[in-house]
Amino acid sequence: MEVTLNKTTTDAKITGTVQERLGFDPNSVKKLSFGELVKKVGPGIILTGIVIGPGNITTSAMMGANYGYQMMWLLIPIIIMGITFTMTAYRISIFTGMPILHAIRHYYGGVAAGFCGVALFLSCFFFTLGNITGTGAGMNLIFGFDWRIGSMIMLALLAFCYLTKGVYSKVEKGIMVCIVGMILAFFATLVATGGPNVGLMAKGFVTPQFPEGSLTTALAYISTNAAVTAGIYGTYLGLEKKWKKEDLFNGAMRADAITHIVTVVLISGAIVLVGAIVLNPTGTTIKAPAQLGELLRPFLGNAAPIVMGIAIIGAGFSSLLGNTQRGVVLLNAGLNKDTGLESKAVKTLCIVCLAIATVICFSYGGSPTQLIFIANVATSIATPVAGLFMVLILWKKELFEGIQAPKLLQISMTVCYIFALFMTYSALKKLVAQLPSVLGLA
């Protein structure tokens, strides 16, 4: 992505027509072929690896186990929101010449950018809590020992990857095998169980409803699958991918956004269906890591807990490494500090965050799956804060001077933001009232 991150960039005025700022006419850009688009896709895949962590697996399984097919309709707004948030972030970045947090600093000052950076960082930090707990839960499924011991082993490996060059690329390949294996296992389980009840599934897609007590789970599911954090971080990953301004208009960025949200929905949707088929009929609720293994038992039998443990460790480790970096990068961007992934400052702060998160996780006295779920709900703070500034910037007339403004995207972004705001307010209002009993304080 052809932008710069020095301090002078955010002080420069955004003037002139779009053609003058971009250096070319957007209407003259040739659309890429399918083969060319495949080569351009990148940040979206990385974002999928971050999103599909233990929190996503746990929340998706809980939704299917607790509510069956009734919440399948949420996949529709998730697809719309995911693509909208990502394309809004990419478009603002290209038209302003700055990643999102730098654009917020340009228009609304350092306080607003810093506030957004802190909110996004906290959202990612809560996600890290779920990832640390999740990797431990995966180790518990495989070896049976305390999840805290498992977490310490995985954290030691993570620190080694942060501090050593060339190790992560090898580990990542193994993790990708675990994630692919998990996808295949869930879809194979769908086949082994005879597949979903088509009538009930179709009804779940076309009948929007919130069953009693489902708002918090719905918020956690939406927050982990469709949040502005992914799109915002994507604008910084675009720098690593070396996207060009033309990629916004030749279809590359749209293909990347669609690839990201479709892969996320396919995986999390499959887990919801398996939960609805395997656990919901028996009235099973997920309160311990061992119950996650039950999802794959119809297909894998006694090997189910081990395979699920490997899948959760793979998903958790990949998400843990990527998400911790994401949080630190967004915090530094908000504070106008170094955002380079290989910089010493970013790596050091990542280690500090992991240490603090570990202390919090180990101090928690409840079930690890409960902590994963609570952490996922807490990630919802990002969209109401950063999303507001994205909506305001997207509606600025100067951004599209000389070309037609993207009315459909502007309307979609506004509606998606209002929907996310409503979900966050409604769910957190109930969660705050229940928090003492959830944490065992009442």
Coordinates of C-alpha atoms in Angstrom, one line a residue:
M1 CA 0.0 0.0 0.0
E2 CA 1.7 3.2 -1.2
V3 CA 1.6 5.2 2.0
T4 CA 4.2 6.5 4.4
L5 CA 4.1 6.6 8.2
N6 CA 6.4 9.4 9.1
K7 CA 5.2 12.3 11.2
T8 CA 5.0 14.7 8.3
T9 CA 2.4 12.5 6.5
T10 CA -0.2 13.2 9.1
D11 CA 0.4 16.9 9.0
A12 CA -0.1 17.3 5.2
K13 CA -3.4 18.6 3.9
I14 CA -5.6 16.4 1.8
T15 CA -6.3 18.6 -1.2
G16 CA -7.0 18.3 -4.9
T17 CA -9.1 15.9 -6.8
V18 CA -8.9 12.2 -6.4
Q19 CA -7.1 11.9 -9.8
E20 CA -4.5 14.5 -8.7
R21 CA -3.9 12.7 -5.3
L22 CA -3.7 9.3 -6.8
G23 CA -1.7 10.2 -9.9
F24 CA -4.1 8.4 -12.2
D25 CA -7.8 8.1 -13.2
P26 CA -9.5 5.3 -11.2
N27 CA -11.9 4.6 -14.1
S28 CA -9.0 3.8 -16.4
V29 CA -7.6 1.0 -14.1
K30 CA -7.9 -2.4 -15.8
K31 CA -9.6 -5.2 -13.7
L32 CA -7.4 -8.1 -12.9
S33 CA -8.0 -11.7 -14.0
F34 CA -8.8 -14.4 -11.5
G35 CA -5.2 -15.7 -11.6
E36 CA -3.8 -12.2 -11.0
L37 CA -6.3 -11.7 -8.1
V38 CA -5.1 -14.9 -6.4
K39 CA -1.6 -13.6 -6.4
K40 CA -2.6 -10.3 -4.8
V41 CA -4.6 -11.9 -1.9
G42 CA -2.6 -11.9 1.3
P43 CA -3.6 -9.8 4.3
G44 CA -7.0 -11.4 4.3
I45 CA -5.5 -14.8 4.8
I46 CA -3.4 -13.6 7.7
L47 CA -6.4 -11.9 9.3
T48 CA -8.3 -15.2 9.0
G49 CA -5.5 -17.0 10.9
I50 CA -5.7 -14.3 13.6
V51 CA -9.5 -14.5 13.8
I52 CA -9.9 -18.3 13.9
G53 CA -8.5 -18.8 17.4
P54 CA -9.7 -20.7 20.5
G55 CA -12.2 -17.9 21.2
N56 CA -13.9 -18.3 17.8
I57 CA -14.0 -22.1 18.1
T58 CA -15.4 -22.0 21.6
T59 CA -18.0 -19.3 20.9
S60 CA -19.1 -21.0 17.7
A61 CA -19.5 -24.3 19.4
M62 CA -21.4 -22.7 22.3
M63 CA -23.8 -21.0 19.9
G64 CA -24.6 -24.3 18.1
A65 CA -24.8 -26.3 21.4
N66 CA -27.0 -23.8 23.2
Y67 CA -29.3 -22.5 20.4
G68 CA -29.1 -25.1 17.6
Y69 CA -29.9 -23.5 14.2
Q70 CA -31.7 -20.5 15.6
M71 CA -28.7 -18.1 15.3
M72 CA -27.6 -19.1 11.8
W73 CA -29.0 -15.8 10.5
L74 CA -26.1 -14.0 12.1
L75 CA -23.8 -15.2 9.3
I76 CA -25.6 -12.8 6.9
P77 CA -24.8 -9.6 8.8
I78 CA -21.3 -11.0 9.6
I79 CA -20.6 -11.3 5.9
I80 CA -21.9 -7.8 5.1
M81 CA -20.2 -6.2 8.1
G82 CA -16.9 -8.0 7.5
I83 CA -16.6 -6.9 3.9
T84 CA -17.9 -3.4 4.6
F85 CA -15.5 -2.8 7.5
T86 CA -12.5 -4.0 5.6
M87 CA -13.3 -2.2 2.3
T88 CA -14.0 1.0 4.3
A89 CA -10.6 0.8 5.9
Y90 CA -8.9 0.1 2.6
R91 CA -10.7 2.9 0.8
I92 CA -9.9 5.5 3.5
S93 CA -6.3 4.4 3.5
I94 CA -5.9 4.7 -0.2
F95 CA -7.8 8.0 -0.6
T96 CA -6.1 9.7 2.3
G97 CA -2.7 8.2 1.7
M98 CA -2.5 7.0 5.3
P99 CA -3.5 3.9 7.3
I100 CA -6.6 4.3 9.4
L101 CA -5.2 5.5 12.7
H102 CA -2.9 8.0 11.0
A103 CA -6.0 9.3 9.1
I104 CA -7.9 9.7 12.4
R105 CA -4.9 11.6 13.7
H106 CA -4.9 13.8 10.6
Y107 CA -8.6 14.7 10.9
Y108 CA -9.3 14.6 14.6
G109 CA -6.0 15.0 16.3
G110 CA -3.7 13.0 18.5
V111 CA -6.1 12.6 21.4
A112 CA -8.7 10.9 19.2
A113 CA -6.1 8.7 17.5
G114 CA -4.5 7.8 20.8
F115 CA -8.0 6.9 22.3
C116 CA -8.7 4.7 19.3
G117 CA -5.3 3.1 19.5
V118 CA -5.8 2.2 23.2
A119 CA -9.3 0.9 22.5
L120 CA -8.1 -1.3 19.7
F121 CA -5.2 -2.5 21.8
L122 CA -7.4 -3.4 24.7
S123 CA -9.7 -5.3 22.3
C124 CA -6.7 -7.3 21.0
F125 CA -5.4 -7.7 24.6
F126 CA -8.7 -9.4 25.6
F127 CA -8.4 -11.6 22.6
T128 CA -4.9 -12.5 23.7
L129 CA -6.4 -13.7 27.1
G130 CA -8.6 -16.1 25.2
N131 CA -5.7 -17.3 23.1
I132 CA -3.4 -18.0 26.1
T133 CA -6.2 -19.8 27.8
G134 CA -7.1 -21.6 24.6
T135 CA -3.7 -23.0 24.0
G136 CA -3.7 -24.4 27.5
A137 CA -7.1 -25.9 27.0
G138 CA -5.8 -27.6 23.9
M139 CA -2.8 -29.1 25.8
N140 CA -5.3 -30.2 28.5
L141 CA -7.4 -32.1 25.8
I142 CA -4.3 -33.9 24.6
F143 CA -2.3 -34.6 27.8
G144 CA -4.8 -34.2 30.5
F145 CA -2.6 -32.0 32.8
D146 CA -3.6 -28.5 34.1
W147 CA -4.2 -26.0 31.3
R148 CA -1.9 -23.5 33.0
I149 CA 1.1 -25.8 32.5
G150 CA 0.1 -26.2 28.8
S151 CA -0.2 -22.4 28.4
M152 CA 3.3 -21.9 29.9
I153 CA 4.8 -24.4 27.4
M154 CA 3.2 -22.7 24.5
L155 CA 4.2 -19.2 25.8
A156 CA 7.8 -20.3 26.0
L157 CA 7.6 -21.5 22.4
L158 CA 6.0 -18.2 21.4
A159 CA 8.7 -16.1 23.1
F160 CA 11.3 -18.2 21.3
C161 CA 9.7 -17.3 18.0
Y162 CA 9.6 -13.6 18.8
L163 CA 13.3 -13.5 19.8
T164 CA 14.7 -15.8 17.1
K165 CA 14.8 -15.2 13.3
G166 CA 13.5 -17.7 10.9
V167 CA 11.8 -20.0 13.4
Y168 CA 8.3 -18.8 13.1
S169 CA 8.1 -19.5 9.3
K170 CA 8.7 -23.2 10.1
V171 CA 6.3 -23.3 13.0
E172 CA 3.6 -21.5 11.0
K173 CA 3.6 -24.3 8.3
G174 CA 2.9 -26.8 11.0
I175 CA 0.2 -24.7 12.4
M176 CA -1.5 -24.2 9.0
V177 CA -1.6 -28.0 8.7
C178 CA -3.4 -28.1 12.1
I179 CA -5.9 -25.5 11.0
V180 CA -6.6 -27.2 7.7
G181 CA -6.9 -30.5 9.5
M182 CA -9.5 -28.9 11.8
I183 CA -11.5 -27.6 8.9
L184 CA -11.5 -31.0 7.3
A185 CA -12.4 -32.7 10.6
F186 CA -15.4 -30.4 11.1
F187 CA -16.8 -30.8 7.6
A188 CA -16.1 -34.6 7.7
T189 CA -18.1 -34.7 11.0
L190 CA -21.0 -32.9 9.3
V191 CA -21.0 -35.6 6.6
A192 CA -20.6 -38.4 9.2
T193 CA -23.6 -37.2 11.2
G194 CA -25.8 -37.1 8.1
G195 CA -25.5 -33.4 7.7
P196 CA -27.6 -30.6 9.1
N197 CA -31.4 -30.6 9.2
V198 CA -31.9 -28.5 6.0
G199 CA -35.4 -27.3 7.0
L200 CA -34.3 -26.0 10.4
M201 CA -31.1 -24.6 9.0
A202 CA -33.0 -22.7 6.3
K203 CA -35.5 -21.4 9.0
G204 CA -32.5 -20.2 11.1
F205 CA -31.2 -18.2 8.2
V206 CA -34.5 -16.4 7.3
T207 CA -35.9 -15.9 10.9
P208 CA -33.8 -13.3 12.8
Q209 CA -34.3 -13.8 16.5
F210 CA -32.5 -13.7 19.8
P211 CA -33.5 -16.6 22.0
E212 CA -33.6 -16.0 25.7
G213 CA -30.1 -15.3 27.1
S214 CA -28.5 -15.3 23.6
L215 CA -27.5 -11.7 23.3
T216 CA -24.1 -12.0 25.0
T217 CA -23.2 -15.1 22.9
A218 CA -24.4 -13.3 19.7
L219 CA -22.2 -10.3 20.5
A220 CA -19.1 -12.5 21.2
Y221 CA -19.8 -14.3 17.9
I222 CA -20.1 -11.1 15.9
S223 CA -17.1 -9.5 17.6
T224 CA -14.8 -12.3 16.8
N225 CA -15.9 -12.7 13.2
A226 CA -16.6 -9.2 12.0
A227 CA -14.9 -6.2 13.8
V228 CA -13.3 -3.1 12.5
T229 CA -10.0 -4.3 14.0
A230 CA -9.4 -6.7 11.2
G231 CA -9.8 -4.0 8.5
I232 CA -7.8 -1.5 10.3
Y233 CA -4.9 -3.9 10.8
G234 CA -5.3 -4.9 7.2
T235 CA -4.2 -1.4 6.1
Y236 CA -0.9 -1.9 7.9
L237 CA -0.5 -5.4 6.5
G238 CA -1.0 -3.8 3.1
L239 CA 2.2 -2.0 3.6
E240 CA 4.0 -5.4 4.1
K241 CA 2.2 -6.8 1.0
K242 CA 3.3 -3.7 -1.0
W243 CA -0.1 -3.1 -2.4
K244 CA -0.4 -0.3 -4.8
K245 CA -3.1 2.4 -5.1
E246 CA -4.4 0.7 -8.2
D247 CA -5.2 -2.4 -6.2
L248 CA -8.3 -0.7 -4.8
F249 CA -9.7 -0.3 -8.2
N250 CA -8.5 -3.4 -10.1
G251 CA -10.4 -5.8 -7.7
A252 CA -7.4 -6.9 -5.6
M253 CA -8.5 -5.4 -2.3
R254 CA -12.1 -6.4 -2.7
A255 CA -11.0 -10.0 -3.5
D256 CA -8.8 -10.0 -0.4
A257 CA -11.7 -8.7 1.8
I258 CA -14.1 -11.3 0.4
T259 CA -11.5 -14.1 0.8
H260 CA -11.1 -13.2 4.5
I261 CA -14.7 -13.1 5.5
V262 CA -15.7 -16.1 3.4
T263 CA -13.0 -18.3 4.9
V264 CA -13.9 -17.1 8.4
V265 CA -17.7 -17.8 7.9
L266 CA -17.0 -21.2 6.3
I267 CA -15.0 -22.3 9.3
S268 CA -17.0 -20.8 12.2
G269 CA -20.3 -21.7 10.4
A270 CA -19.2 -25.3 10.2
I271 CA -18.5 -25.4 13.9
V272 CA -21.9 -23.9 14.7
L273 CA -23.6 -26.6 12.6
V274 CA -21.6 -29.4 14.3
G275 CA -22.5 -28.0 17.7
A276 CA -26.2 -27.9 16.7
I277 CA -26.1 -31.5 15.4
V278 CA -23.9 -33.2 18.0
L279 CA -24.5 -31.2 21.3
N280 CA -27.8 -29.4 21.1
P281 CA -30.1 -32.5 20.9
T282 CA -28.5 -33.8 24.2
G283 CA -28.8 -30.5 26.0
T284 CA -25.0 -30.3 26.5
T285 CA -23.6 -26.9 27.4
I286 CA -19.8 -26.3 27.0
K287 CA -18.3 -25.5 30.4
A288 CA -15.0 -27.4 30.1
P289 CA -12.3 -28.0 27.4
A290 CA -13.1 -31.7 27.3
Q291 CA -16.6 -31.0 25.9
L292 CA -15.1 -29.4 22.8
G293 CA -13.7 -32.8 21.9
E294 CA -17.2 -34.2 21.9
L295 CA -17.9 -32.2 18.7
L296 CA -15.7 -34.5 16.6
R297 CA -16.5 -37.7 18.4
P298 CA -19.1 -38.9 15.8
F299 CA -16.4 -38.9 13.2
L300 CA -13.2 -39.6 15.1
G301 CA -14.4 -41.6 18.1
N302 CA -11.9 -41.7 21.0
A303 CA -9.3 -39.8 19.0
A304 CA -11.6 -36.7 19.0
P305 CA -10.1 -35.0 22.1
I306 CA -6.6 -35.3 20.7
V307 CA -7.5 -34.0 17.3
M308 CA -9.5 -31.1 18.8
G309 CA -6.6 -30.4 21.1
I310 CA -4.1 -30.2 18.2
A311 CA -6.5 -28.0 16.3
I312 CA -7.1 -25.6 19.2
I313 CA -3.3 -25.4 19.9
G314 CA -2.6 -24.7 16.2
A315 CA -5.3 -22.1 15.9
G316 CA -4.5 -20.5 19.3
F317 CA -0.7 -20.3 18.7
S318 CA -1.1 -18.7 15.2
S319 CA -3.7 -16.3 16.5
L320 CA -1.7 -15.6 19.6
L321 CA 1.4 -14.5 17.7
G322 CA -0.5 -12.5 15.1
N323 CA -3.0 -10.9 17.4
T324 CA -0.4 -9.8 20.0
Q325 CA 1.5 -8.0 17.2
R326 CA -1.7 -6.6 15.9
G327 CA -2.6 -5.0 19.3
V328 CA 0.9 -3.5 19.7
V329 CA 1.0 -2.1 16.2
L330 CA -2.4 -0.5 16.5
L331 CA -1.4 1.0 19.9
N332 CA 1.8 2.4 18.5
A333 CA 0.0 3.7 15.5
G334 CA -2.5 5.6 17.7
L335 CA 0.4 7.0 19.7
N336 CA 2.3 7.8 16.5
K337 CA 5.1 5.4 17.4
D338 CA 7.0 2.8 15.4
T339 CA 4.7 0.2 13.8
G340 CA 7.3 -2.0 12.1
L341 CA 6.7 -5.7 12.8
E342 CA 10.4 -6.4 13.1
S343 CA 11.2 -3.4 15.3
K344 CA 12.7 -4.1 18.7
A345 CA 10.1 -1.8 20.4
V346 CA 7.2 -3.8 18.9
K347 CA 8.7 -7.2 19.9
T348 CA 9.5 -6.0 23.4
L349 CA 6.1 -4.7 24.0
C350 CA 4.6 -7.9 22.7
I351 CA 6.5 -9.9 25.4
V352 CA 5.4 -7.5 28.1
C353 CA 1.8 -7.8 27.0
L354 CA 2.0 -11.6 27.0
A355 CA 3.5 -11.5 30.5
I356 CA 0.7 -9.3 31.9
A357 CA -2.0 -11.4 30.1
T358 CA -0.6 -14.6 31.5
V359 CA -0.8 -13.3 35.1
I360 CA -4.4 -12.3 34.5
C361 CA -5.3 -15.7 33.0
F362 CA -3.6 -17.7 35.8
S363 CA -5.3 -15.6 38.5
Y364 CA -8.7 -16.4 37.1
G365 CA -10.4 -19.1 39.2
G366 CA -13.1 -20.3 36.8
S367 CA -13.2 -22.6 33.8
P368 CA -10.8 -21.8 31.0
T369 CA -13.6 -22.0 28.4
Q370 CA -15.6 -19.5 30.5
L371 CA -12.6 -17.1 30.4
I372 CA -12.2 -17.6 26.7
F373 CA -15.9 -16.6 26.2
I374 CA -15.7 -13.6 28.5
A375 CA -12.5 -12.4 26.7
N376 CA -14.3 -12.7 23.4
V377 CA -17.2 -10.6 24.5
A378 CA -14.7 -7.9 25.8
T379 CA -13.2 -7.6 22.3
S380 CA -16.4 -5.8 21.2
I381 CA -15.1 -2.4 22.6
A382 CA -13.2 -1.7 19.4
T383 CA -16.0 -1.3 16.9
P384 CA -18.0 1.4 18.7
V385 CA -14.8 3.5 19.2
A386 CA -12.8 3.3 16.0
G387 CA -15.9 2.6 13.9
L388 CA -17.3 6.0 14.6
F389 CA -14.3 7.8 13.2
M390 CA -14.3 5.5 10.1
V391 CA -17.9 6.4 9.4
L392 CA -17.2 10.2 9.8
I393 CA -14.2 10.1 7.5
L394 CA -15.9 8.0 4.9
W395 CA -18.7 10.7 4.6
K396 CA -16.2 13.5 4.0
K397 CA -16.8 15.1 0.6
E398 CA -13.2 16.1 0.1
L399 CA -12.2 12.5 0.1
F400 CA -13.9 11.8 -3.2
E401 CA -13.6 15.2 -5.0
G402 CA -13.6 14.6 -8.7
I403 CA -15.3 11.2 -8.6
Q404 CA -18.6 9.8 -7.5
A405 CA -18.7 9.0 -3.8
P406 CA -19.3 5.3 -2.9
K407 CA -22.9 5.8 -1.6
L408 CA -23.6 2.1 -1.2
L409 CA -20.4 1.7 0.9
Q410 CA -21.2 4.8 2.9
I411 CA -24.7 3.6 3.7
S412 CA -23.6 0.1 4.4
M413 CA -20.9 1.3 6.8
T414 CA -23.3 3.5 8.7
V415 CA -25.9 0.8 9.0
C416 CA -23.3 -1.8 10.1
Y417 CA -21.9 0.6 12.7
I418 CA -25.4 1.3 14.1
F419 CA -26.1 -2.5 14.2
A420 CA -22.8 -3.2 16.0
L421 CA -23.5 -0.3 18.4
F422 CA -26.9 -1.7 19.2
M423 CA -25.6 -5.3 19.7
T424 CA -22.8 -4.0 22.0
Y425 CA -25.0 -1.8 24.1
S426 CA -27.7 -4.5 24.5
A427 CA -25.4 -7.4 25.3
L428 CA -23.0 -5.5 27.6
K429 CA -25.9 -4.0 29.5
K430 CA -27.0 -7.5 30.4
L431 CA -23.5 -8.8 30.9
V432 CA -22.5 -6.1 33.4
A433 CA -25.6 -6.9 35.5
Q434 CA -24.6 -10.6 35.5
L435 CA -20.8 -10.1 35.9
P436 CA -20.7 -10.6 39.7
S437 CA -22.3 -14.0 39.4
V438 CA -20.4 -15.0 36.3
L439 CA -17.1 -14.3 38.1
G440 CA -18.3 -16.0 41.3
L441 CA -18.4 -12.8 43.3
A442 CA -22.1 -13.0 44.2

